[in-house]
Coordinates of C-alpha atoms in Angstrom, one line a residue:
Chain A
M1 CA 29.2 14.9 43.2
E2 CA 32.3 14.5 40.6
Y3 CA 33.4 17.6 39.6
A4 CA 35.2 18.1 35.8
S5 CA 38.5 19.8 37.8
K6 CA 40.6 19.4 40.8
L7 CA 40.9 23.2 41.0
L8 CA 36.9 23.6 41.2
A9 CA 36.4 20.4 43.6
N10 CA 39.4 21.9 45.9
A11 CA 37.3 25.7 45.8
V12 CA 34.1 24.2 46.6
Y13 CA 35.3 21.8 49.4
E14 CA 36.8 25.2 51.3
I15 CA 33.7 27.1 50.6
S16 CA 31.3 24.7 51.9
Q17 CA 33.5 24.8 55.1
L18 CA 32.2 28.1 56.1
P19 CA 28.9 27.7 58.2
G20 CA 25.5 27.6 56.2
I21 CA 27.1 27.0 52.9
G22 CA 26.6 23.9 51.6
K23 CA 27.9 21.7 48.3
R24 CA 25.8 23.4 45.9
T25 CA 25.9 26.9 47.1
A26 CA 29.7 26.6 47.5
L27 CA 29.8 25.5 43.5
R28 CA 27.4 28.5 42.6
L29 CA 29.8 30.9 44.2
A30 CA 32.7 29.1 42.7
L31 CA 31.2 29.4 39.0
H32 CA 30.1 33.2 39.6
L33 CA 33.6 33.8 40.9
L34 CA 35.2 32.0 37.4
K35 CA 32.8 34.5 35.6
Q36 CA 34.0 37.8 37.4
P37 CA 37.4 39.5 36.5
E38 CA 40.4 37.6 37.9
Q39 CA 40.8 41.2 40.3
Q40 CA 37.6 40.2 42.1
T41 CA 39.0 36.7 43.6
V42 CA 42.3 38.2 44.3
A43 CA 40.8 41.1 46.0
L44 CA 38.5 38.4 48.1
A45 CA 41.4 36.3 48.7
D46 CA 43.2 39.0 50.0
A47 CA 40.8 40.6 52.2
L48 CA 40.5 37.4 53.9
I49 CA 43.9 36.6 54.6
K50 CA 44.6 40.2 55.8
L51 CA 41.7 40.2 58.0
R52 CA 42.8 36.6 59.6
T53 CA 46.8 37.6 60.1
E54 CA 46.6 41.0 60.9
I55 CA 43.8 41.7 63.1
A56 CA 43.9 42.9 66.3
Y57 CA 42.1 42.8 69.7
C58 CA 41.4 45.8 71.8
K59 CA 43.6 44.8 75.0
S60 CA 40.8 46.5 77.0
C61 CA 37.7 45.4 75.9
F62 CA 38.6 42.5 73.5
N63 CA 36.5 44.6 70.7
I64 CA 37.9 43.8 67.6
S65 CA 40.6 46.9 66.5
D66 CA 43.0 47.9 64.3
S67 CA 45.2 49.2 67.1
T68 CA 46.1 47.9 70.5
V69 CA 43.3 50.1 72.0
C70 CA 39.8 50.3 70.3
E71 CA 38.3 53.8 69.4
I72 CA 35.9 53.0 72.0
C73 CA 38.1 52.8 74.9
A74 CA 40.4 55.3 73.5
N75 CA 37.7 58.0 73.4
P76 CA 38.0 59.8 76.6
K77 CA 34.2 61.1 76.2
R78 CA 32.9 57.5 77.3
D79 CA 32.0 57.0 80.9
E80 CA 34.8 54.4 81.6
G81 CA 32.7 53.6 85.0
L82 CA 30.0 51.9 83.0
I83 CA 30.9 48.4 81.2
C84 CA 28.5 46.6 79.0
V85 CA 29.0 43.0 78.8
V86 CA 28.2 41.4 75.8
E87 CA 29.0 38.3 73.6
D88 CA 30.4 39.2 70.5
I89 CA 31.5 42.3 68.3
R90 CA 28.3 42.1 66.6
D91 CA 26.3 43.1 69.6
V92 CA 28.7 46.3 70.2
M93 CA 27.9 47.1 66.8
A94 CA 24.2 46.6 67.3
I95 CA 24.2 49.1 70.6
E96 CA 26.4 51.4 69.4
N97 CA 24.0 51.9 66.1
T98 CA 21.5 52.7 68.8
S99 CA 23.7 56.0 69.8
Q100 CA 22.2 55.6 73.4
Y101 CA 25.1 54.1 75.1
Q102 CA 28.1 56.3 76.5
G103 CA 29.9 53.5 78.2
L104 CA 32.4 51.0 77.5
Y105 CA 32.1 47.3 76.3
H106 CA 33.6 44.0 77.4
V107 CA 33.3 41.5 74.9
L108 CA 33.2 37.6 76.1
G109 CA 33.9 36.0 73.1
G110 CA 31.0 33.6 73.3
K111 CA 28.8 32.4 76.3
I112 CA 29.3 29.4 78.6
S113 CA 28.1 26.5 76.7
P114 CA 29.1 22.9 78.1
M115 CA 27.2 21.3 74.9
D116 CA 29.7 23.0 72.9
G117 CA 32.6 22.7 74.7
V118 CA 32.9 26.0 76.0
G119 CA 33.7 27.0 79.6
P120 CA 34.6 30.2 81.4
Q121 CA 38.5 29.8 81.2
D122 CA 37.5 29.9 76.9
L123 CA 36.0 33.6 77.5
N124 CA 37.6 36.9 78.5
I125 CA 35.6 36.8 81.9
G126 CA 39.2 36.9 84.1
A127 CA 39.6 40.1 82.6
L128 CA 36.4 41.6 83.4
V129 CA 36.6 40.5 87.3
Q130 CA 40.1 42.1 87.3
K131 CA 38.9 45.2 85.8
V132 CA 36.2 45.6 88.3
K133 CA 38.7 44.3 91.2
D134 CA 40.6 47.4 90.2
G135 CA 37.8 49.8 91.0
K136 CA 37.1 51.9 88.1
V137 CA 34.0 50.1 87.2
R138 CA 30.7 51.4 88.7
E139 CA 27.9 49.5 87.1
L140 CA 28.2 46.4 84.8
I141 CA 25.3 45.9 82.0
F142 CA 24.7 42.3 81.1
A143 CA 23.7 42.5 77.6
L144 CA 24.0 38.3 76.6
S145 CA 21.2 36.9 75.0
S146 CA 18.3 35.5 77.2
T147 CA 19.0 31.9 76.3
M148 CA 20.1 29.2 79.1
E149 CA 23.6 29.6 78.0
G150 CA 23.5 33.2 78.4
D151 CA 22.0 33.5 81.8
T152 CA 24.6 30.6 82.9
T153 CA 27.0 33.1 81.8
N154 CA 25.6 36.2 83.5
F155 CA 25.2 34.1 86.9
Y156 CA 28.6 32.8 86.5
I157 CA 30.1 36.3 86.5
Y158 CA 27.8 37.5 88.9
K159 CA 29.3 35.0 91.2
Q160 CA 32.9 35.6 90.7
L161 CA 31.9 39.4 92.0
D162 CA 30.5 38.5 94.9
G163 CA 32.1 40.7 97.6
L164 CA 32.8 43.3 95.5
D165 CA 31.3 47.0 95.3
I166 CA 29.6 47.1 92.1
V167 CA 26.0 47.5 90.5
T168 CA 25.1 45.1 88.0
S169 CA 22.1 45.4 86.0
T170 CA 20.4 43.5 82.6
I171 CA 19.1 45.1 79.4
A172 CA 15.3 45.5 79.7
R173 CA 13.0 42.7 78.1
G174 CA 9.7 43.5 76.9
I175 CA 7.4 44.4 74.0
S176 CA 9.2 46.0 70.9
V177 CA 8.5 49.3 70.4
G178 CA 6.0 49.3 67.7
D179 CA 4.7 45.8 68.3
E180 CA 0.9 44.7 69.2
L181 CA 0.5 42.6 72.1
E182 CA -1.5 40.3 70.9
Y183 CA 1.4 39.0 68.9
A184 CA 3.7 38.9 71.7
D185 CA 5.0 35.9 73.1
E186 CA 3.6 35.3 76.7
I187 CA 7.2 35.1 78.5
T188 CA 8.1 38.3 77.1
L189 CA 4.5 40.1 77.9
G190 CA 4.7 38.7 81.2
R191 CA 7.9 39.9 81.8
S192 CA 6.9 43.2 80.3
I193 CA 4.2 43.6 83.1
L194 CA 6.4 42.2 86.2
N195 CA 9.0 44.5 85.3
R196 CA 6.5 47.9 84.6
V197 CA 8.3 51.0 85.0
P198 CA 6.9 54.8 85.7
F199 CA 5.1 56.0 83.2
E200 CA 7.5 59.5 83.4
N201 CA 10.1 57.3 82.6
S202 CA 9.1 55.9 79.5
M203 CA 7.8 59.6 78.6
K204 CA 11.5 60.6 79.0
A205 CA 13.1 58.0 76.7
N206 CA 11.2 59.4 73.5
Chain J
M1 CA 26.9 49.8 59.5
E2 CA 29.9 50.7 61.3
Y3 CA 32.7 48.1 61.7
A4 CA 35.5 48.7 64.7
S5 CA 38.3 47.5 62.0
K6 CA 39.4 48.9 58.6
L7 CA 40.4 45.1 57.8
L8 CA 37.0 43.6 59.1
A9 CA 35.1 46.5 57.1
N10 CA 37.2 45.5 53.7
A11 CA 36.4 41.4 54.4
V12 CA 32.5 42.0 54.7
Y13 CA 32.5 44.4 51.7
E14 CA 34.3 41.7 49.5
I15 CA 32.5 38.7 51.1
S16 CA 29.0 40.7 50.4
Q17 CA 30.1 40.9 46.5
L18 CA 29.1 37.5 46.0
P19 CA 25.6 36.7 44.8
G20 CA 23.1 36.1 47.5
I21 CA 25.1 37.0 50.2
G22 CA 24.6 40.2 52.0
K23 CA 26.6 42.4 54.9
R24 CA 25.0 40.7 57.7
T25 CA 25.6 36.8 56.3
A26 CA 29.4 38.4 55.2
L27 CA 29.9 39.7 58.4
R28 CA 29.3 36.3 60.4
L29 CA 31.4 34.6 57.8
A30 CA 33.9 36.7 58.5
L31 CA 33.9 36.6 62.0
H32 CA 33.6 32.9 62.0
L33 CA 36.7 32.6 59.7
L34 CA 38.3 34.7 62.6
K35 CA 37.3 32.0 65.2
Q36 CA 39.1 29.3 63.4
P37 CA 42.7 28.4 62.8
E38 CA 44.5 30.6 60.4
Q39 CA 45.1 27.5 58.3
Q40 CA 41.6 27.2 57.0
T41 CA 41.8 30.9 56.0
V42 CA 44.6 30.6 54.1
A43 CA 43.6 27.3 52.4
L44 CA 40.3 29.1 51.2
A45 CA 42.1 32.3 49.9
D46 CA 44.4 29.6 48.0
A47 CA 41.7 27.5 46.5
L48 CA 39.9 30.6 45.2
I49 CA 43.2 32.0 43.6
K50 CA 44.3 28.6 42.0
L51 CA 40.9 28.3 40.6
R52 CA 40.5 31.7 39.0
T53 CA 44.0 32.0 37.9
E54 CA 44.9 28.1 36.7
I55 CA 41.3 26.9 35.8
A56 CA 41.0 25.8 32.0
Y57 CA 38.5 25.2 29.7
C58 CA 38.3 22.0 27.5
K59 CA 39.0 23.6 24.0
S60 CA 36.2 21.4 22.3
C61 CA 33.6 21.7 24.5
F62 CA 34.0 24.4 27.0
N63 CA 33.6 22.4 30.2
I64 CA 36.0 23.4 33.0
S65 CA 38.7 21.3 32.9
D66 CA 42.4 20.6 34.3
S67 CA 43.7 20.1 30.9
T68 CA 43.0 21.3 27.3
V69 CA 40.9 18.6 26.6
C70 CA 38.5 17.5 29.2
E71 CA 38.0 14.1 30.3
I72 CA 34.5 13.2 28.6
C73 CA 35.9 14.7 25.1
A74 CA 39.0 12.5 25.5
N75 CA 37.0 9.4 26.3
P76 CA 36.9 7.2 22.9
K77 CA 34.1 5.6 24.4
R78 CA 31.8 8.4 24.2
D79 CA 29.6 8.9 21.1
E80 CA 31.0 11.9 19.2
G81 CA 27.8 12.3 17.0
L82 CA 25.7 13.0 19.7
I83 CA 26.2 16.6 21.4
C84 CA 24.4 17.9 24.5
V85 CA 23.9 21.6 24.1
V86 CA 24.0 22.6 28.1
E87 CA 24.0 26.2 30.0
D88 CA 26.6 25.8 32.3
I89 CA 29.0 23.0 33.8
R90 CA 26.3 22.3 36.3
D91 CA 24.2 21.1 33.8
V92 CA 27.2 19.0 32.4
M93 CA 27.7 17.5 36.3
A94 CA 23.6 16.5 36.6
I95 CA 23.8 15.1 33.4
E96 CA 26.6 13.0 34.3
N97 CA 25.2 12.2 37.4
T98 CA 22.3 10.0 35.6
S99 CA 24.7 7.8 34.4
Q100 CA 22.3 7.5 31.3
Y101 CA 24.2 9.5 28.5
Q102 CA 27.0 8.3 26.2
G103 CA 27.6 11.5 24.4
L104 CA 29.9 14.6 24.3
Y105 CA 28.5 17.9 25.7
H106 CA 28.9 22.0 24.6
V107 CA 28.9 24.2 26.9
L108 CA 27.5 27.4 25.9
G109 CA 28.5 29.3 29.2
G110 CA 25.0 31.3 29.4
K111 CA 21.4 31.9 27.3
I112 CA 20.9 34.7 25.3
S113 CA 19.2 37.5 27.6
P114 CA 19.4 41.1 26.2
M115 CA 18.1 42.2 29.6
D116 CA 21.2 41.1 30.9
G117 CA 22.8 42.3 28.4
V118 CA 24.1 38.3 27.1
G119 CA 23.7 38.5 23.3
P120 CA 24.7 35.3 21.1
Q121 CA 28.4 36.7 20.5
D122 CA 29.1 36.0 24.3
L123 CA 28.1 32.6 24.2
N124 CA 30.1 29.4 22.5
I125 CA 27.8 29.0 19.6
G126 CA 30.3 29.9 16.7
A127 CA 32.1 26.8 18.1
L128 CA 29.1 24.8 18.2
V129 CA 27.9 25.8 14.5
Q130 CA 31.4 24.9 13.3
K131 CA 31.7 21.6 14.9
V132 CA 28.3 20.7 13.0
K133 CA 29.5 22.0 9.7
D134 CA 32.8 19.9 10.4
G135 CA 30.2 16.8 9.9
K136 CA 31.0 14.6 12.5
V137 CA 28.0 15.6 14.5
R138 CA 24.6 13.4 13.9
E139 CA 22.4 14.9 16.5
L140 CA 22.1 17.9 18.6
I141 CA 20.0 17.5 22.2
F142 CA 19.3 20.8 23.7
A143 CA 19.2 20.6 27.2
L144 CA 18.6 24.5 28.3
S145 CA 16.2 25.4 31.1
S146 CA 12.6 26.0 29.5
T147 CA 12.7 29.9 30.3
M148 CA 12.2 32.7 27.5
E149 CA 15.7 33.0 27.6
G150 CA 16.2 29.1 27.0
D151 CA 13.7 28.7 24.1
T152 CA 15.4 31.9 22.5
T153 CA 19.1 30.7 22.5
N154 CA 17.5 26.8 21.2
F155 CA 15.8 28.6 18.1
Y156 CA 19.0 30.9 17.7
I157 CA 21.2 28.0 17.4
Y158 CA 18.6 26.1 15.5
K159 CA 18.5 29.0 13.1
Q160 CA 22.0 28.9 12.6
L161 CA 22.2 25.2 11.6
D162 CA 19.7 26.0 8.7
G163 CA 20.5 24.1 5.6
L164 CA 22.6 21.5 7.6
D165 CA 22.3 17.9 7.6
I166 CA 21.5 17.3 11.6
V167 CA 19.0 16.0 13.7
T168 CA 18.0 18.3 16.5
S169 CA 16.1 17.2 19.8
T170 CA 15.2 18.6 23.3
I171 CA 15.0 16.7 26.2
A172 CA 11.7 15.5 27.3
R173 CA 9.1 17.8 29.7
G174 CA 6.8 15.9 31.8
I175 CA 6.1 15.0 34.8
S176 CA 8.8 13.8 37.4
V177 CA 9.2 10.4 37.9
G178 CA 7.0 9.6 41.2
D179 CA 5.1 13.0 41.7
E180 CA 1.8 12.9 42.1
L181 CA -0.6 14.6 38.8
E182 CA -2.6 16.8 41.2
Y183 CA 0.0 18.7 42.3
A184 CA 1.7 19.3 38.5
D185 CA 1.5 22.7 37.1
E186 CA -1.1 22.8 34.1
I187 CA 1.5 23.5 31.3
T188 CA 4.1 20.5 32.4
L189 CA 1.0 18.6 32.8
G190 CA -0.4 19.6 29.2
R191 CA 2.8 19.2 27.4
S192 CA 3.4 15.7 28.9
I193 CA -0.4 14.5 27.3
L194 CA 0.8 16.3 24.2
N195 CA 4.1 14.7 24.0
R196 CA 3.0 11.1 25.3
V197 CA 5.0 7.9 24.5
P198 CA 4.2 4.6 23.4
F199 CA 3.6 2.4 26.4
E200 CA 6.3 0.1 25.0
N201 CA 9.2 2.9 25.5
S202 CA 8.2 3.8 29.0
M203 CA 8.6 -0.1 29.7
K204 CA 12.0 0.2 28.3
A205 CA 13.6 3.1 30.2
N206 CA 13.0 1.3 33.5

């Protein structure tokens, strides 16, 4: 595509570097910004720069944070002995939104994926193993996605913990609450029968 | 949603002000930028600010331009007597890409749409009428989208030109080249029969 202006061409190029945004969408967004007050573009650019240059990560759990220790890790009411291992901070948000979890988190920053060039050394696994070795952790909950990469990562960490006194668990997989059995996929339905729970437990949860 | 960081919350808010981007996509984009080198975010922010603050519009046709007169209007090979009236610069790009048009453009900057609070005074209609009154223009081609707003805008401009010596036309509506008749909508098919062209003309176009 030919652009009438180099400024526009450059803006479209930079916007289209974002994932899931092609040249056409980038052009639409650039033209939208041109129609809005200048202040909106300034605020957007400013927010992006501030985010990228000033963001900090919690030195304990690697969650995004405005300070060196995040609000969750700093909260004395949370159970230090229970750590939920997640892929990224979106998972932390999702679990926090349930209000069902009172332990801490450990954000790996990704999954082991040789295809994408991500090895164990690229993730925050060393710090997690060290935490367990320090002896304060009672139980690890693996909450990675149930893909091949997620399972690989779970297994890698599990092997690293060999010989250490720690309980490990994974979040339950099963039919979503409110879902009809007939529309569930076979693997999920099969697992939910194998991993059935005592009826009394399911009553307690409600 | 609760964000662990005010910087992140702010960035997500600003990104989600863009059209077609919700909170979830905004979060995904913000986290993507955090994983990329800082230089990428700086380049993006810089391109947006430069676009918004330094962009100029051609004083003749209101196309986006890096100078006061755009390349198209400044080109002596283009036919000054023929002006194609379009909604925004994306339409200019689309028509330029065909390499079939050698006249000039006039970018209105939108369509008359009372529902969105856009009246004739918000568009570059006055300058267009003045151009015609100055007598250099032989023919106006209306190339707005064939919606109610587009037709209203066409008709408004047409009425403004009342009594002036000018030919007006609209781009042809019909079945796309290569399309099957059976899948065409009734209105387009109906119009393409009413506005049929001599067979010799259709041969010439190829």
